[in-house]
JSON list of C-alpha atoms in Angstrom, two decimals:
[
{"chain": "J", "resi": 259, "resn": "MET", "atom": "CA", "xyz": [-47.63, -14.02, 31.40]},
{"chain": "J", "resi": 260, "resn": "ALA", "atom": "CA", "xyz": [-45.61, -13.56, 34.62]},
{"chain": "J", "resi": 261, "resn": "GLU", "atom": "CA", "xyz": [-44.83, -17.26, 34.67]},
{"chain": "J", "resi": 262, "resn": "ALA", "atom": "CA", "xyz": [-43.68, -17.15, 31.05]},
{"chain": "J", "resi": 263, "resn": "GLU", "atom": "CA", "xyz": [-41.34, -14.27, 31.85]},
{"chain": "J", "resi": 264, "resn": "ARG", "atom": "CA", "xyz": [-40.00, -16.09, 34.90]},
{"chain": "J", "resi": 265, "resn": "ILE", "atom": "CA", "xyz": [-39.02, -19.16, 32.94]},
{"chain": "J", "resi": 266, "resn": "ILE", "atom": "CA", "xyz": [-36.57, -18.45, 30.14]},
{"chain": "J", "resi": 267, "resn": "GLY", "atom": "CA", "xyz": [-36.72, -21.08, 27.45]},
{"chain": "J", "resi": 268, "resn": "THR", "atom": "CA", "xyz": [-33.66, -23.18, 26.77]},
{"chain": "J", "resi": 269, "resn": "PRO", "atom": "CA", "xyz": [-32.99, -25.79, 24.06]},
{"chain": "J", "resi": 270, "resn": "ASP", "atom": "CA", "xyz": [-34.05, -28.37, 26.63]},
{"chain": "J", "resi": 271, "resn": "THR", "atom": "CA", "xyz": [-37.54, -27.01, 27.16]},
{"chain": "J", "resi": 272, "resn": "PRO", "atom": "CA", "xyz": [-40.59, -26.90, 24.88]},
{"chain": "J", "resi": 273, "resn": "GLU", "atom": "CA", "xyz": [-40.78, -23.09, 25.30]},
{"chain": "J", "resi": 274, "resn": "ALA", "atom": "CA", "xyz": [-37.41, -22.66, 23.58]},
{"chain": "J", "resi": 275, "resn": "ALA", "atom": "CA", "xyz": [-38.60, -24.54, 20.52]},
{"chain": "J", "resi": 276, "resn": "GLY", "atom": "CA", "xyz": [-41.69, -22.36, 20.18]},
{"chain": "J", "resi": 277, "resn": "ALA", "atom": "CA", "xyz": [-43.99, -25.13, 21.36]},
{"chain": "J", "resi": 278, "resn": "GLU", "atom": "CA", "xyz": [-46.73, -24.83, 23.95]},
{"chain": "J", "resi": 279, "resn": "PRO", "atom": "CA", "xyz": [-45.45, -25.59, 27.47]},
{"chain": "J", "resi": 280, "resn": "GLU", "atom": "CA", "xyz": [-46.52, -28.92, 28.84]},
{"chain": "J", "resi": 281, "resn": "GLN", "atom": "CA", "xyz": [-46.98, -30.06, 32.41]},
{"chain": "J", "resi": 282, "resn": "PRO", "atom": "CA", "xyz": [-44.40, -32.63, 33.55]},
{"chain": "J", "resi": 283, "resn": "ASP", "atom": "CA", "xyz": [-47.08, -35.27, 34.20]},
{"chain": "J", "resi": 284, "resn": "GLN", "atom": "CA", "xyz": [-48.75, -35.01, 30.79]},
{"chain": "J", "resi": 285, "resn": "PRO", "atom": "CA", "xyz": [-48.28, -37.96, 28.41]},
{"chain": "J", "resi": 286, "resn": "GLY", "atom": "CA", "xyz": [-46.95, -35.75, 25.58]},
{"chain": "J", "resi": 287, "resn": "GLN", "atom": "CA", "xyz": [-44.01, -34.66, 27.74]},
{"chain": "J", "resi": 288, "resn": "SER", "atom": "CA", "xyz": [-42.11, -37.91, 27.37]},
{"chain": "J", "resi": 289, "resn": "GLU", "atom": "CA", "xyz": [-41.38, -37.65, 23.66]},
{"chain": "J", "resi": 290, "resn": "ALA", "atom": "CA", "xyz": [-40.64, -33.91, 23.77]},
{"chain": "J", "resi": 291, "resn": "THR", "atom": "CA", "xyz": [-38.20, -33.73, 26.66]},
{"chain": "J", "resi": 292, "resn": "ARG", "atom": "CA", "xyz": [-37.22, -37.16, 27.91]},
{"chain": "J", "resi": 293, "resn": "PRO", "atom": "CA", "xyz": [-34.60, -37.84, 25.20]},
{"chain": "J", "resi": 294, "resn": "ARG", "atom": "CA", "xyz": [-32.88, -34.54, 26.00]},
{"chain": "J", "resi": 295, "resn": "GLY", "atom": "CA", "xyz": [-33.07, -35.35, 29.69]},
{"chain": "J", "resi": 296, "resn": "LYS", "atom": "CA", "xyz": [-31.46, -38.70, 29.04]},
{"chain": "J", "resi": 297, "resn": "ARG", "atom": "CA", "xyz": [-28.65, -37.00, 27.13]},
{"chain": "J", "resi": 298, "resn": "ARG", "atom": "CA", "xyz": [-27.99, -34.71, 30.10]},
{"chain": "J", "resi": 299, "resn": "ILE", "atom": "CA", "xyz": [-27.89, -37.73, 32.42]},
{"chain": "J", "resi": 300, "resn": "ALA", "atom": "CA", "xyz": [-25.45, -39.38, 30.00]},
{"chain": "J", "resi": 301, "resn": "VAL", "atom": "CA", "xyz": [-23.24, -36.26, 30.17]},
{"chain": "J", "resi": 302, "resn": "LEU", "atom": "CA", "xyz": [-23.37, -36.33, 33.98]},
{"chain": "J", "resi": 303, "resn": "PHE", "atom": "CA", "xyz": [-22.22, -39.94, 34.17]},
{"chain": "J", "resi": 304, "resn": "ALA", "atom": "CA", "xyz": [-19.65, -39.48, 31.41]},
{"chain": "J", "resi": 305, "resn": "VAL", "atom": "CA", "xyz": [-18.06, -36.56, 33.29]},
{"chain": "J", "resi": 306, "resn": "ALA", "atom": "CA", "xyz": [-18.25, -38.51, 36.56]},
{"chain": "J", "resi": 307, "resn": "THR", "atom": "CA", "xyz": [-16.64, -41.57, 34.99]},
{"chain": "J", "resi": 308, "resn": "PHE", "atom": "CA", "xyz": [-13.84, -39.50, 33.45]},
{"chain": "J", "resi": 309, "resn": "ALA", "atom": "CA", "xyz": [-13.13, -37.68, 36.73]},
{"chain": "J", "resi": 310, "resn": "TYR", "atom": "CA", "xyz": [-13.24, -40.93, 38.68]},
{"chain": "J", "resi": 311, "resn": "LEU", "atom": "CA", "xyz": [-10.95, -42.87, 36.36]},
{"chain": "J", "resi": 312, "resn": "LEU", "atom": "CA", "xyz": [-8.49, -39.97, 36.15]},
{"chain": "J", "resi": 313, "resn": "ASP", "atom": "CA", "xyz": [-8.37, -39.75, 39.94]},
{"chain": "J", "resi": 314, "resn": "LEU", "atom": "CA", "xyz": [-8.09, -43.53, 40.38]},
{"chain": "J", "resi": 315, "resn": "GLY", "atom": "CA", "xyz": [-5.33, -43.83, 37.78]},
{"chain": "J", "resi": 316, "resn": "SER", "atom": "CA", "xyz": [-3.34, -40.97, 39.27]},
{"chain": "J", "resi": 317, "resn": "LYS", "atom": "CA", "xyz": [-3.54, -42.49, 42.76]},
{"chain": "J", "resi": 318, "resn": "LEU", "atom": "CA", "xyz": [-2.47, -45.94, 41.55]},
{"chain": "J", "resi": 319, "resn": "LEU", "atom": "CA", "xyz": [0.51, -44.33, 39.82]},
{"chain": "J", "resi": 320, "resn": "VAL", "atom": "CA", "xyz": [1.41, -42.26, 42.87]},
{"chain": "J", "resi": 321, "resn": "VAL", "atom": "CA", "xyz": [1.26, -45.27, 45.22]},
{"chain": "J", "resi": 322, "resn": "ALA", "atom": "CA", "xyz": [3.37, -47.37, 42.85]},
{"chain": "J", "resi": 323, "resn": "LYS", "atom": "CA", "xyz": [5.97, -44.78, 41.87]},
{"chain": "J", "resi": 324, "resn": "LEU", "atom": "CA", "xyz": [6.02, -41.94, 44.40]},
{"chain": "J", "resi": 325, "resn": "GLU", "atom": "CA", "xyz": [5.06, -43.25, 47.82]},
{"chain": "J", "resi": 326, "resn": "HIS", "atom": "CA", "xyz": [8.09, -43.67, 50.12]},
{"chain": "J", "resi": 327, "resn": "HIS", "atom": "CA", "xyz": [10.18, -41.66, 47.66]},
{"chain": "J", "resi": 328, "resn": "ALA", "atom": "CA", "xyz": [11.37, -38.06, 47.65]},
{"chain": "J", "resi": 329, "resn": "PRO", "atom": "CA", "xyz": [8.89, -35.47, 46.31]},
{"chain": "J", "resi": 330, "resn": "ILE", "atom": "CA", "xyz": [9.09, -34.54, 42.63]},
{"chain": "J", "resi": 331, "resn": "GLU", "atom": "CA", "xyz": [9.49, -30.84, 41.91]},
{"chain": "J", "resi": 332, "resn": "ILE", "atom": "CA", "xyz": [7.16, -29.71, 39.12]},
{"chain": "J", "resi": 333, "resn": "ILE", "atom": "CA", "xyz": [7.64, -25.93, 39.36]},
{"chain": "J", "resi": 334, "resn": "GLY", "atom": "CA", "xyz": [10.58, -25.49, 41.72]},
{"chain": "J", "resi": 335, "resn": "ASP", "atom": "CA", "xyz": [9.37, -25.09, 45.31]},
{"chain": "J", "resi": 336, "resn": "TRP", "atom": "CA", "xyz": [6.01, -23.76, 44.16]},
{"chain": "J", "resi": 337, "resn": "LEU", "atom": "CA", "xyz": [4.49, -27.08, 43.08]},
{"chain": "J", "resi": 338, "resn": "LYS", "atom": "CA", "xyz": [5.55, -30.60, 43.99]},
{"chain": "J", "resi": 339, "resn": "PHE", "atom": "CA", "xyz": [4.15, -34.11, 43.75]},
{"chain": "J", "resi": 340, "resn": "GLU", "atom": "CA", "xyz": [4.42, -35.60, 47.23]},
{"chain": "J", "resi": 341, "resn": "ALA", "atom": "CA", "xyz": [2.53, -38.75, 48.26]},
{"chain": "J", "resi": 342, "resn": "ILE", "atom": "CA", "xyz": [0.76, -38.61, 51.62]},
{"chain": "J", "resi": 343, "resn": "ARG", "atom": "CA", "xyz": [-2.13, -40.50, 53.22]},
{"chain": "J", "resi": 344, "resn": "ASN", "atom": "CA", "xyz": [-4.94, -38.23, 54.45]},
{"chain": "J", "resi": 345, "resn": "ALA", "atom": "CA", "xyz": [-7.53, -39.57, 56.91]},
{"chain": "J", "resi": 346, "resn": "GLY", "atom": "CA", "xyz": [-9.42, -36.25, 56.91]},
{"chain": "J", "resi": 347, "resn": "ALA", "atom": "CA", "xyz": [-11.60, -34.37, 54.46]},
{"chain": "J", "resi": 348, "resn": "ALA", "atom": "CA", "xyz": [-10.48, -32.47, 51.38]},
{"chain": "J", "resi": 349, "resn": "PHE", "atom": "CA", "xyz": [-7.15, -30.66, 51.85]},
{"chain": "J", "resi": 350, "resn": "GLY", "atom": "CA", "xyz": [-6.41, -32.52, 55.09]},
{"chain": "J", "resi": 351, "resn": "PHE", "atom": "CA", "xyz": [-9.08, -31.06, 57.37]},
{"chain": "J", "resi": 352, "resn": "GLY", "atom": "CA", "xyz": [-10.78, -33.05, 60.13]},
{"chain": "J", "resi": 353, "resn": "GLU", "atom": "CA", "xyz": [-8.70, -36.20, 60.40]},
{"chain": "J", "resi": 354, "resn": "ALA", "atom": "CA", "xyz": [-10.64, -37.33, 63.49]},
{"chain": "J", "resi": 355, "resn": "PHE", "atom": "CA", "xyz": [-13.89, -37.68, 61.52]},
{"chain": "J", "resi": 356, "resn": "THR", "atom": "CA", "xyz": [-13.00, -40.15, 58.78]},
{"chain": "J", "resi": 357, "resn": "VAL", "atom": "CA", "xyz": [-16.15, -42.26, 59.16]},
{"chain": "J", "resi": 358, "resn": "ILE", "atom": "CA", "xyz": [-18.35, -39.14, 59.13]},
{"chain": "J", "resi": 359, "resn": "PHE", "atom": "CA", "xyz": [-16.73, -37.93, 55.90]},
{"chain": "J", "resi": 360, "resn": "THR", "atom": "CA", "xyz": [-17.31, -41.37, 54.41]},
{"chain": "J", "resi": 361, "resn": "VAL", "atom": "CA", "xyz": [-21.02, -41.19, 55.24]},
{"chain": "J", "resi": 362, "resn": "ILE", "atom": "CA", "xyz": [-21.25, -37.65, 53.86]},
{"chain": "J", "resi": 363, "resn": "ALA", "atom": "CA", "xyz": [-19.60, -38.72, 50.58]},
{"chain": "J", "resi": 364, "resn": "ALA", "atom": "CA", "xyz": [-22.04, -41.62, 50.25]},
{"chain": "J", "resi": 365, "resn": "ALA", "atom": "CA", "xyz": [-24.97, -39.28, 50.94]},
{"chain": "J", "resi": 366, "resn": "VAL", "atom": "CA", "xyz": [-23.76, -36.83, 48.29]},
{"chain": "J", "resi": 367, "resn": "ILE", "atom": "CA", "xyz": [-23.67, -39.66, 45.73]},
{"chain": "J", "resi": 368, "resn": "VAL", "atom": "CA", "xyz": [-27.24, -40.70, 46.59]},
{"chain": "J", "resi": 369, "resn": "VAL", "atom": "CA", "xyz": [-28.52, -37.11, 46.35]},
{"chain": "J", "resi": 370, "resn": "ILE", "atom": "CA", "xyz": [-26.87, -36.58, 42.96]},
{"chain": "J", "resi": 371, "resn": "ALA", "atom": "CA", "xyz": [-28.31, -39.86, 41.64]},
{"chain": "J", "resi": 372, "resn": "ARG", "atom": "CA", "xyz": [-31.81, -38.80, 42.73]},
{"chain": "J", "resi": 373, "resn": "LEU", "atom": "CA", "xyz": [-31.41, -35.29, 41.30]},
{"chain": "J", "resi": 374, "resn": "ALA", "atom": "CA", "xyz": [-30.30, -36.72, 37.95]},
{"chain": "J", "resi": 375, "resn": "ARG", "atom": "CA", "xyz": [-33.89, -37.76, 37.18]},
{"chain": "J", "resi": 376, "resn": "LYS", "atom": "CA", "xyz": [-34.91, -34.09, 36.91]},
{"chain": "J", "resi": 377, "resn": "LEU", "atom": "CA", "xyz": [-31.79, -32.93, 35.08]},
{"chain": "J", "resi": 378, "resn": "TYR", "atom": "CA", "xyz": [-32.29, -30.94, 31.84]},
{"chain": "J", "resi": 379, "resn": "SER", "atom": "CA", "xyz": [-29.37, -28.48, 32.07]},
{"chain": "J", "resi": 380, "resn": "LEU", "atom": "CA", "xyz": [-25.99, -29.22, 30.48]},
{"chain": "J", "resi": 381, "resn": "PRO", "atom": "CA", "xyz": [-23.97, -26.97, 32.85]},
{"chain": "J", "resi": 382, "resn": "TRP", "atom": "CA", "xyz": [-25.64, -28.64, 35.83]},
{"chain": "J", "resi": 383, "resn": "ALA", "atom": "CA", "xyz": [-24.87, -32.06, 34.34]},
{"chain": "J", "resi": 384, "resn": "ILE", "atom": "CA", "xyz": [-21.18, -31.14, 34.13]},
{"chain": "J", "resi": 385, "resn": "ALA", "atom": "CA", "xyz": [-21.11, -29.70, 37.66]},
{"chain": "J", "resi": 386, "resn": "LEU", "atom": "CA", "xyz": [-22.87, -32.69, 39.21]},
{"chain": "J", "resi": 387, "resn": "GLY", "atom": "CA", "xyz": [-20.67, -35.05, 37.20]},
{"chain": "J", "resi": 388, "resn": "LEU", "atom": "CA", "xyz": [-17.56, -33.44, 38.68]},
{"chain": "J", "resi": 389, "resn": "LEU", "atom": "CA", "xyz": [-19.00, -33.71, 42.19]},
{"chain": "J", "resi": 390, "resn": "LEU", "atom": "CA", "xyz": [-20.02, -37.33, 41.65]},
{"chain": "J", "resi": 391, "resn": "GLY", "atom": "CA", "xyz": [-16.69, -38.38, 40.18]},
{"chain": "J", "resi": 392, "resn": "GLY", "atom": "CA", "xyz": [-14.73, -36.66, 42.95]},
{"chain": "J", "resi": 393, "resn": "ALA", "atom": "CA", "xyz": [-16.92, -38.10, 45.70]},
{"chain": "J", "resi": 394, "resn": "LEU", "atom": "CA", "xyz": [-16.61, -41.60, 44.25]},
{"chain": "J", "resi": 395, "resn": "GLY", "atom": "CA", "xyz": [-12.84, -41.21, 43.95]},
{"chain": "J", "resi": 396, "resn": "ASN", "atom": "CA", "xyz": [-12.30, -40.36, 47.61]},
{"chain": "J", "resi": 397, "resn": "LEU", "atom": "CA", "xyz": [-15.00, -42.79, 48.77]},
{"chain": "J", "resi": 398, "resn": "THR", "atom": "CA", "xyz": [-13.13, -45.60, 47.01]},
{"chain": "J", "resi": 399, "resn": "ASP", "atom": "CA", "xyz": [-10.05, -44.77, 49.08]},
{"chain": "J", "resi": 400, "resn": "ARG", "atom": "CA", "xyz": [-12.03, -44.65, 52.31]},
{"chain": "J", "resi": 401, "resn": "ILE", "atom": "CA", "xyz": [-13.55, -48.07, 51.66]},
{"chain": "J", "resi": 402, "resn": "PHE", "atom": "CA", "xyz": [-10.60, -50.00, 50.26]},
{"chain": "J", "resi": 403, "resn": "ARG", "atom": "CA", "xyz": [-7.42, -48.46, 51.67]},
{"chain": "J", "resi": 404, "resn": "SER", "atom": "CA", "xyz": [-5.84, -49.03, 55.08]},
{"chain": "J", "resi": 405, "resn": "PRO", "atom": "CA", "xyz": [-6.36, -48.85, 58.00]},
{"chain": "J", "resi": 406, "resn": "GLY", "atom": "CA", "xyz": [-9.81, -50.35, 57.33]},
{"chain": "J", "resi": 407, "resn": "ILE", "atom": "CA", "xyz": [-13.21, -50.20, 55.66]},
{"chain": "J", "resi": 408, "resn": "PHE", "atom": "CA", "xyz": [-14.82, -46.74, 55.92]},
{"chain": "J", "resi": 409, "resn": "GLU", "atom": "CA", "xyz": [-11.70, -45.51, 57.72]},
{"chain": "J", "resi": 410, "resn": "GLY", "atom": "CA", "xyz": [-9.24, -45.63, 54.83]},
{"chain": "J", "resi": 411, "resn": "ALA", "atom": "CA", "xyz": [-6.82, -42.78, 54.26]},
{"chain": "J", "resi": 412, "resn": "VAL", "atom": "CA", "xyz": [-7.14, -40.90, 50.96]},
{"chain": "J", "resi": 413, "resn": "VAL", "atom": "CA", "xyz": [-4.08, -40.65, 48.73]},
{"chain": "J", "resi": 414, "resn": "ASP", "atom": "CA", "xyz": [-3.07, -37.00, 48.20]},
{"chain": "J", "resi": 415, "resn": "PHE", "atom": "CA", "xyz": [-0.13, -35.87, 46.12]},
{"chain": "J", "resi": 416, "resn": "ILE", "atom": "CA", "xyz": [-0.55, -32.36, 44.63]},
{"chain": "J", "resi": 417, "resn": "ALA", "atom": "CA", "xyz": [1.44, -30.06, 46.94]},
{"chain": "J", "resi": 418, "resn": "PRO", "atom": "CA", "xyz": [1.45, -26.33, 46.15]},
{"chain": "J", "resi": 419, "resn": "LYS", "atom": "CA", "xyz": [3.76, -24.20, 48.28]},
{"chain": "J", "resi": 420, "resn": "GLY", "atom": "CA", "xyz": [2.05, -22.91, 51.41]},
{"chain": "J", "resi": 421, "resn": "PHE", "atom": "CA", "xyz": [-1.13, -24.91, 50.78]},
{"chain": "J", "resi": 422, "resn": "ALA", "atom": "CA", "xyz": [-2.57, -28.27, 51.80]},
{"chain": "J", "resi": 423, "resn": "VAL", "atom": "CA", "xyz": [-1.78, -31.37, 49.75]},
{"chain": "J", "resi": 424, "resn": "PHE", "atom": "CA", "xyz": [-4.74, -32.60, 47.68]},
{"chain": "J", "resi": 425, "resn": "ASN", "atom": "CA", "xyz": [-5.68, -34.90, 44.81]},
{"chain": "J", "resi": 426, "resn": "LEU", "atom": "CA", "xyz": [-7.66, -34.82, 41.56]},
{"chain": "J", "resi": 427, "resn": "ALA", "atom": "CA", "xyz": [-10.87, -35.91, 43.31]},
{"chain": "J", "resi": 428, "resn": "ASP", "atom": "CA", "xyz": [-10.62, -32.87, 45.59]},
{"chain": "J", "resi": 429, "resn": "SER", "atom": "CA", "xyz": [-10.07, -30.69, 42.53]},
{"chain": "J", "resi": 430, "resn": "ALA", "atom": "CA", "xyz": [-13.15, -32.13, 40.79]},
{"chain": "J", "resi": 431, "resn": "ILE", "atom": "CA", "xyz": [-15.28, -31.55, 43.89]},
{"chain": "J", "resi": 432, "resn": "VAL", "atom": "CA", "xyz": [-14.10, -27.94, 44.25]},
{"chain": "J", "resi": 433, "resn": "CYS", "atom": "CA", "xyz": [-14.61, -27.18, 40.53]},
{"chain": "J", "resi": 434, "resn": "GLY", "atom": "CA", "xyz": [-18.06, -28.74, 40.59]},
{"chain": "J", "resi": 435, "resn": "GLY", "atom": "CA", "xyz": [-18.97, -26.77, 43.70]},
{"chain": "J", "resi": 436, "resn": "ILE", "atom": "CA", "xyz": [-17.79, -23.49, 42.21]},
{"chain": "J", "resi": 437, "resn": "LEU", "atom": "CA", "xyz": [-19.77, -24.16, 39.03]},
{"chain": "J", "resi": 438, "resn": "ILE", "atom": "CA", "xyz": [-22.91, -24.90, 41.07]},
{"chain": "J", "resi": 439, "resn": "VAL", "atom": "CA", "xyz": [-22.50, -21.62, 42.97]},
{"chain": "J", "resi": 440, "resn": "LEU", "atom": "CA", "xyz": [-22.14, -19.72, 39.69]},
{"chain": "J", "resi": 441, "resn": "LEU", "atom": "CA", "xyz": [-25.18, -21.45, 38.18]},
{"chain": "J", "resi": 442, "resn": "SER", "atom": "CA", "xyz": [-27.23, -20.73, 41.30]},
{"chain": "J", "resi": 443, "resn": "PHE", "atom": "CA", "xyz": [-26.08, -17.11, 41.25]},
{"chain": "J", "resi": 444, "resn": "LYS", "atom": "CA", "xyz": [-27.31, -16.83, 37.66]},
{"chain": "J", "resi": 445, "resn": "GLY", "atom": "CA", "xyz": [-30.62, -18.43, 38.65]},
{"chain": "J", "resi": 446, "resn": "LEU", "atom": "CA", "xyz": [-30.22, -21.52, 36.47]},
{"chain": "J", "resi": 447, "resn": "ASP", "atom": "CA", "xyz": [-31.99, -24.57, 37.90]},
{"chain": "J", "resi": 448, "resn": "PRO", "atom": "CA", "xyz": [-31.10, -28.22, 37.16]},
{"chain": "J", "resi": 449, "resn": "ASP", "atom": "CA", "xyz": [-34.35, -28.56, 35.17]},
{"chain": "J", "resi": 450, "resn": "GLY", "atom": "CA", "xyz": [-33.15, -25.91, 32.71]},
{"chain": "J", "resi": 451, "resn": "THR", "atom": "CA", "xyz": [-35.33, -23.02, 33.91]},
{"chain": "J", "resi": 452, "resn": "VAL", "atom": "CA", "xyz": [-33.83, -19.62, 34.73]},
{"chain": "J", "resi": 453, "resn": "HIS", "atom": "CA", "xyz": [-35.16, -17.39, 37.49]},
{"chain": "J", "resi": 454, "resn": "LYS", "atom": "CA", "xyz": [-34.82, -13.65, 37.04]},
{"chain": "J", "resi": 455, "resn": "GLY", "atom": "CA", "xyz": [-33.53, -11.76, 40.05]}
]
């Protein structure tokens, strides 16, 4: 009874549908939950693809149209588009550790890919998709842009007044991270279960 109270049923779990709970290794589990799990994985990669392509497209446009040109004022002095090359982490921190940040981004991608196999929560799928898309966006810069492989400088262009310049990949990573913190605070796990406080 205590275990049943600890796990709150969701549309992704047999408990939510009024069915008897099944152990993950039981043969009957595959038909009951695997299709929903696959849909969550599809959402993760769809969000990641959208975030990645949006970031990649914006950077290509910035390099072609804005780099080596005067900044474009969007909201007076409060928000500008200004092309810079950033060898550091998000928001320009740690420029001396470009290779380390590249390795960290690659590790994040591997961890997310492994976690996706146990994913049955839509909010977690969205959060991880944002993280994956953002990490891939900046990793692409680090691999393919000058000065060299794994040392490439990331293209940043969003410049709020009094704040570091960043890009859409940074924004996706931050939004995904905030969503993960909120989901963890609420006790929602990637497998769809909710832990009471």
